[in-house]
mmCIF file of C-alpha atoms in Angstrom:
data_model
loop_
_atom_site.group_PDB
_atom_site.id
_atom_site.type_symbol
_atom_site.label_atom_id
_atom_site.label_comp_id
_atom_site.label_asym_id
_atom_site.label_seq_id
_atom_site.Cartn_x
_atom_site.Cartn_y
_atom_site.Cartn_z
ATOM 1 C CA MET A 11 79.979 -105.121 159.674
ATOM 2 C CA SER A 12 79.287 -102.310 161.941
ATOM 3 C CA ARG A 13 75.846 -100.355 162.492
ATOM 4 C CA VAL A 14 75.880 -96.584 162.223
ATOM 5 C CA LEU A 15 73.185 -94.473 163.743
ATOM 6 C CA VAL A 16 72.979 -90.763 162.542
ATOM 7 C CA ILE A 17 70.847 -88.437 164.381
ATOM 8 C CA GLU A 18 70.022 -85.201 162.356
ATOM 9 C CA SER A 19 68.832 -82.145 164.526
ATOM 10 C CA SER A 20 68.938 -79.162 162.478
ATOM 11 C CA ALA A 21 65.717 -77.182 161.976
ATOM 12 C CA ARG A 22 66.843 -76.310 158.547
ATOM 13 C CA LYS A 23 65.903 -78.835 155.801
ATOM 14 C CA GLU A 24 67.744 -76.720 153.023
ATOM 15 C CA GLY A 25 70.889 -74.929 153.474
ATOM 16 C CA SER A 26 72.157 -76.553 156.867
ATOM 17 C CA VAL A 27 75.837 -76.890 157.135
ATOM 18 C CA SER A 28 75.470 -79.573 159.811
ATOM 19 C CA ARG A 29 73.132 -81.662 157.205
ATOM 20 C CA GLN A 30 75.985 -81.000 154.648
ATOM 21 C CA LEU A 31 78.654 -82.206 157.240
ATOM 22 C CA THR A 32 76.392 -85.614 157.779
ATOM 23 C CA ARG A 33 76.064 -86.133 154.148
ATOM 24 C CA ASP A 34 79.945 -85.920 153.759
ATOM 25 C CA PHE A 35 80.592 -88.100 156.656
ATOM 26 C CA ILE A 36 78.054 -90.825 155.154
ATOM 27 C CA ALA A 37 79.631 -90.644 151.599
ATOM 28 C CA GLN A 38 83.149 -90.886 152.957
ATOM 29 C CA TRP A 39 82.227 -93.565 155.776
ATOM 30 C CA GLN A 40 80.514 -95.791 153.091
ATOM 31 C CA ALA A 41 83.445 -95.516 150.772
ATOM 32 C CA ALA A 42 85.524 -96.696 153.486
ATOM 33 C CA HIS A 43 83.225 -99.046 155.152
ATOM 34 C CA PRO A 44 81.014 -100.586 152.129
ATOM 35 C CA ALA A 45 79.272 -103.391 154.133
ATOM 36 C CA ASP A 46 78.445 -100.927 157.142
ATOM 37 C CA GLU A 47 74.525 -100.486 157.772
ATOM 38 C CA ILE A 48 73.401 -96.789 158.342
ATOM 39 C CA THR A 49 70.203 -95.488 159.702
ATOM 40 C CA VAL A 50 69.437 -91.765 159.812
ATOM 41 C CA ARG A 51 66.845 -90.484 162.081
ATOM 42 C CA ASP A 52 65.811 -87.007 161.269
ATOM 43 C CA LEU A 53 64.583 -85.115 164.230
ATOM 44 C CA ALA A 54 62.967 -82.311 162.130
ATOM 45 C CA VAL A 55 60.979 -84.920 160.256
ATOM 46 C CA GLU A 56 60.060 -87.229 162.965
ATOM 47 C CA GLN A 57 60.050 -84.694 166.099
ATOM 48 C CA VAL A 58 60.475 -86.501 169.502
ATOM 49 C CA PRO A 59 58.103 -84.755 171.946
ATOM 50 C CA HIS A 60 60.049 -83.138 175.221
ATOM 51 C CA LEU A 61 60.233 -85.222 178.476
ATOM 52 C CA ASP A 62 56.584 -85.193 180.056
ATOM 53 C CA ALA A 63 54.402 -86.934 182.436
ATOM 54 C CA ASP A 64 53.374 -89.351 180.028
ATOM 55 C CA LEU A 65 56.874 -90.441 179.476
ATOM 56 C CA LEU A 66 57.797 -90.724 182.996
ATOM 57 C CA GLY A 67 54.573 -92.571 183.803
ATOM 58 C CA GLY A 68 55.587 -95.133 181.077
ATOM 59 C CA TRP A 69 58.878 -95.739 182.565
ATOM 60 C CA MET A 70 57.727 -95.772 186.193
ATOM 61 C CA LYS A 71 54.277 -97.425 186.430
ATOM 62 C CA PRO A 72 53.637 -101.118 185.933
ATOM 63 C CA ALA A 73 52.553 -102.019 182.176
ATOM 64 C CA ASP A 74 48.855 -102.746 183.423
ATOM 65 C CA GLN A 75 48.863 -99.096 184.991
ATOM 66 C CA HIS A 76 49.680 -97.446 181.798
ATOM 67 C CA SER A 77 47.120 -95.003 180.261
ATOM 68 C CA ASP A 78 47.155 -95.070 176.500
ATOM 69 C CA SER A 79 49.325 -91.890 176.137
ATOM 70 C CA GLU A 80 51.800 -93.251 178.771
ATOM 71 C CA ALA A 81 52.009 -96.557 176.587
ATOM 72 C CA ALA A 82 52.441 -94.833 173.537
ATOM 73 C CA ALA A 83 55.350 -92.753 175.082
ATOM 74 C CA LEU A 84 57.147 -95.872 176.524
ATOM 75 C CA GLN A 85 56.899 -97.334 173.124
ATOM 76 C CA ARG A 86 58.575 -94.212 171.172
ATOM 77 C CA SER A 87 61.387 -94.257 173.992
ATOM 78 C CA ASN A 88 61.921 -98.182 173.600
ATOM 79 C CA LEU A 89 62.100 -97.701 169.580
ATOM 80 C CA LEU A 90 64.704 -94.840 170.086
ATOM 81 C CA THR A 91 67.041 -96.728 172.624
ATOM 82 C CA GLU A 92 66.902 -99.947 170.786
ATOM 83 C CA GLU A 93 68.185 -98.066 167.742
ATOM 84 C CA LEU A 94 70.980 -96.639 170.001
ATOM 85 C CA LEU A 95 71.548 -100.023 171.622
ATOM 86 C CA ALA A 96 72.034 -101.791 168.120
ATOM 87 C CA ALA A 97 74.383 -99.182 167.078
ATOM 88 C CA ASP A 98 78.352 -99.512 167.160
ATOM 89 C CA VAL A 99 78.884 -95.761 165.947
ATOM 90 C CA LEU A 100 76.769 -92.921 166.714
ATOM 91 C CA VAL A 101 76.759 -89.729 164.818
ATOM 92 C CA LEU A 102 74.974 -86.639 166.142
ATOM 93 C CA ALA A 103 74.573 -83.641 163.880
ATOM 94 C CA ALA A 104 74.425 -80.585 166.177
ATOM 95 C CA PRO A 105 74.003 -77.140 164.920
ATOM 96 C CA MET A 106 74.697 -74.481 167.767
ATOM 97 C CA TYR A 107 71.541 -72.566 168.762
ATOM 98 C CA ASN A 108 71.734 -70.170 171.371
ATOM 99 C CA PHE A 109 75.144 -71.601 172.748
ATOM 100 C CA GLY A 110 73.777 -74.984 172.959
ATOM 101 C CA ILE A 111 72.117 -78.061 171.121
ATOM 102 C CA PRO A 112 68.797 -77.946 169.495
ATOM 103 C CA SER A 113 66.055 -78.772 171.760
ATOM 104 C CA THR A 114 65.111 -81.779 169.374
ATOM 105 C CA LEU A 115 68.576 -83.345 170.099
ATOM 106 C CA LYS A 116 67.697 -82.620 174.015
ATOM 107 C CA SER A 117 64.606 -84.497 173.836
ATOM 108 C CA TRP A 118 66.141 -87.338 171.812
ATOM 109 C CA LEU A 119 68.895 -87.466 174.772
ATOM 110 C CA ASP A 120 65.921 -87.415 177.332
ATOM 111 C CA HIS A 121 64.332 -90.632 175.641
ATOM 112 C CA VAL A 122 67.382 -92.494 175.603
ATOM 113 C CA LEU A 123 69.255 -91.784 178.851
ATOM 114 C CA ARG A 124 67.543 -94.412 180.567
ATOM 115 C CA ALA A 125 68.087 -95.926 184.289
ATOM 116 C CA GLY A 126 68.538 -99.441 183.884
ATOM 117 C CA VAL A 127 68.688 -99.388 180.095
ATOM 118 C CA THR A 128 71.672 -97.262 179.016
ATOM 119 C CA PHE A 129 73.122 -96.425 182.521
ATOM 120 C CA LYS A 130 72.698 -97.908 185.925
ATOM 121 C CA TYR A 131 72.924 -96.631 189.514
ATOM 122 C CA THR A 132 75.525 -98.127 191.585
ATOM 123 C CA GLU A 133 77.197 -97.650 194.977
ATOM 124 C CA ASN A 134 79.868 -95.782 193.405
ATOM 125 C CA GLY A 135 77.334 -93.680 191.276
ATOM 126 C CA PRO A 136 76.151 -94.074 187.788
ATOM 127 C CA GLN A 137 77.570 -96.237 185.387
ATOM 128 C CA GLY A 138 77.245 -96.197 181.640
ATOM 129 C CA LEU A 139 76.170 -99.388 179.965
ATOM 130 C CA LEU A 140 77.026 -98.752 176.233
ATOM 131 C CA SER A 141 80.724 -99.219 176.579
ATOM 132 C CA GLY A 142 82.430 -99.981 173.319
ATOM 133 C CA LYS A 143 80.663 -97.641 170.942
ATOM 134 C CA ARG A 144 82.089 -94.839 169.327
ATOM 135 C CA ALA A 145 80.633 -91.360 168.610
ATOM 136 C CA PHE A 146 81.254 -88.487 166.537
ATOM 137 C CA VAL A 147 79.622 -84.879 166.697
ATOM 138 C CA LEU A 148 79.374 -82.750 164.076
ATOM 139 C CA THR A 149 78.570 -79.137 164.811
ATOM 140 C CA SER A 150 78.000 -75.857 162.847
ATOM 141 C CA ARG A 151 78.602 -72.421 164.587
ATOM 142 C CA GLY A 152 78.285 -68.986 163.432
ATOM 143 C CA GLY A 153 80.812 -67.911 165.613
ATOM 144 C CA ILE A 154 83.944 -69.360 166.872
ATOM 145 C CA TYR A 155 83.421 -71.099 170.246
ATOM 146 C CA ALA A 156 85.522 -74.414 170.869
ATOM 147 C CA GLY A 157 87.328 -74.446 173.973
ATOM 148 C CA GLY A 158 85.701 -71.104 175.154
ATOM 149 C CA PRO A 159 83.321 -70.298 177.935
ATOM 150 C CA LEU A 160 80.195 -69.842 175.425
ATOM 151 C CA ASP A 161 80.619 -73.532 174.268
ATOM 152 C CA HIS A 162 77.860 -75.185 176.091
ATOM 153 C CA GLN A 163 77.587 -78.047 173.154
ATOM 154 C CA GLU A 164 80.809 -79.972 173.629
ATOM 155 C CA PRO A 165 80.932 -80.116 177.381
ATOM 156 C CA TYR A 166 77.371 -81.258 177.790
ATOM 157 C CA LEU A 167 77.428 -83.916 174.925
ATOM 158 C CA ARG A 168 80.506 -85.277 176.252
ATOM 159 C CA GLN A 169 79.035 -85.659 179.679
ATOM 160 C CA ALA A 170 75.861 -87.174 178.180
ATOM 161 C CA MET A 171 77.813 -89.660 176.199
ATOM 162 C CA ALA A 172 80.232 -90.635 179.098
ATOM 163 C CA PHE A 173 77.041 -91.014 181.398
ATOM 164 C CA ILE A 174 75.847 -93.771 179.253
ATOM 165 C CA GLY A 175 79.349 -95.570 178.709
ATOM 166 C CA ILE A 176 80.452 -93.863 175.339
ATOM 167 C CA HIS A 177 83.895 -92.385 176.113
ATOM 168 C CA ASP A 178 85.529 -92.658 172.465
ATOM 169 C CA VAL A 179 83.787 -89.138 171.247
ATOM 170 C CA THR A 180 85.213 -87.042 168.352
ATOM 171 C CA PHE A 181 83.854 -83.873 167.861
ATOM 172 C CA ILE A 182 84.186 -81.794 164.436
ATOM 173 C CA HIS A 183 83.251 -78.257 164.565
ATOM 174 C CA ALA A 184 82.722 -75.918 161.431
ATOM 175 C CA GLU A 185 83.097 -72.715 163.069
ATOM 176 C CA GLY A 186 83.152 -68.975 162.103
ATOM 177 C CA LEU A 187 80.309 -69.447 159.442
ATOM 178 C CA ASN A 188 78.593 -66.189 160.080
ATOM 179 C CA MET A 189 81.882 -64.165 160.431
ATOM 180 C CA GLY A 190 82.439 -63.455 156.852
ATOM 181 C CA ALA A 191 83.410 -65.528 153.882
ATOM 182 C CA GLU A 192 86.832 -66.021 154.853
ATOM 183 C CA TYR A 193 86.264 -67.534 158.264
ATOM 184 C CA ALA A 194 83.376 -69.711 156.707
ATOM 185 C CA GLU A 195 85.549 -71.075 154.056
ATOM 186 C CA LYS A 196 88.139 -71.739 156.776
ATOM 187 C CA GLY A 197 85.853 -73.163 159.189
ATOM 188 C CA MET A 198 84.392 -75.708 156.530
ATOM 189 C CA SER A 199 87.917 -76.646 155.167
ATOM 190 C CA LYS A 200 88.982 -77.490 158.253
ATOM 191 C CA ALA A 201 85.823 -79.618 159.169
ATOM 192 C CA ARG A 202 86.040 -81.451 155.916
ATOM 193 C CA ALA A 203 89.822 -82.459 156.414
ATOM 194 C CA GLN A 204 88.736 -84.032 159.951
ATOM 195 C CA LEU A 205 86.154 -85.708 158.375
ATOM 196 C CA ALA A 206 88.243 -87.185 155.815
ATOM 197 C CA ALA A 207 90.584 -88.130 158.642
ATOM 198 C CA VAL A 208 87.990 -90.103 160.859
ATOM 199 C CA ALA A 209 86.295 -92.050 157.896
#
């Protein structure tokens, strides 16, 4: 049995293409791997605060020096990190907002990219500690950006995953969604075909 952690980051709770891709992924994954355990964390429902002084204090100060807010921030970071550490498969649902990822997803990454926990510094530079995990990134985009200079999602998320040791990363892009019905249909058809193949 594998554990699958799904991170939803769309601000839209209805009519979200990335959420539809996630639903399709989960349905197909469950059909192919019925014994697997799937956990969904919805960042629009349970919002993760931005990196702030409380979180930095929680990480860096001894426990007996924590303020109440620093202790709460550390507890939140521990919860999110423990979910990631326990997962065998990570699924990130990431609509494109202004050429990048949603700020909610960036906040989640800021809580789980932790020195000494998900990566460590060595004399040869940073080393990821989460080797052996797989990741799937499901994106939705109004235009067509994959492989182009305005795609700041895939390079960033590949780097973030590699930084913590996850090198087996598959991107599935639903693109052209705001370019008219023909482009949108092609974009969704391509994404769904890729989803069916990976599950």
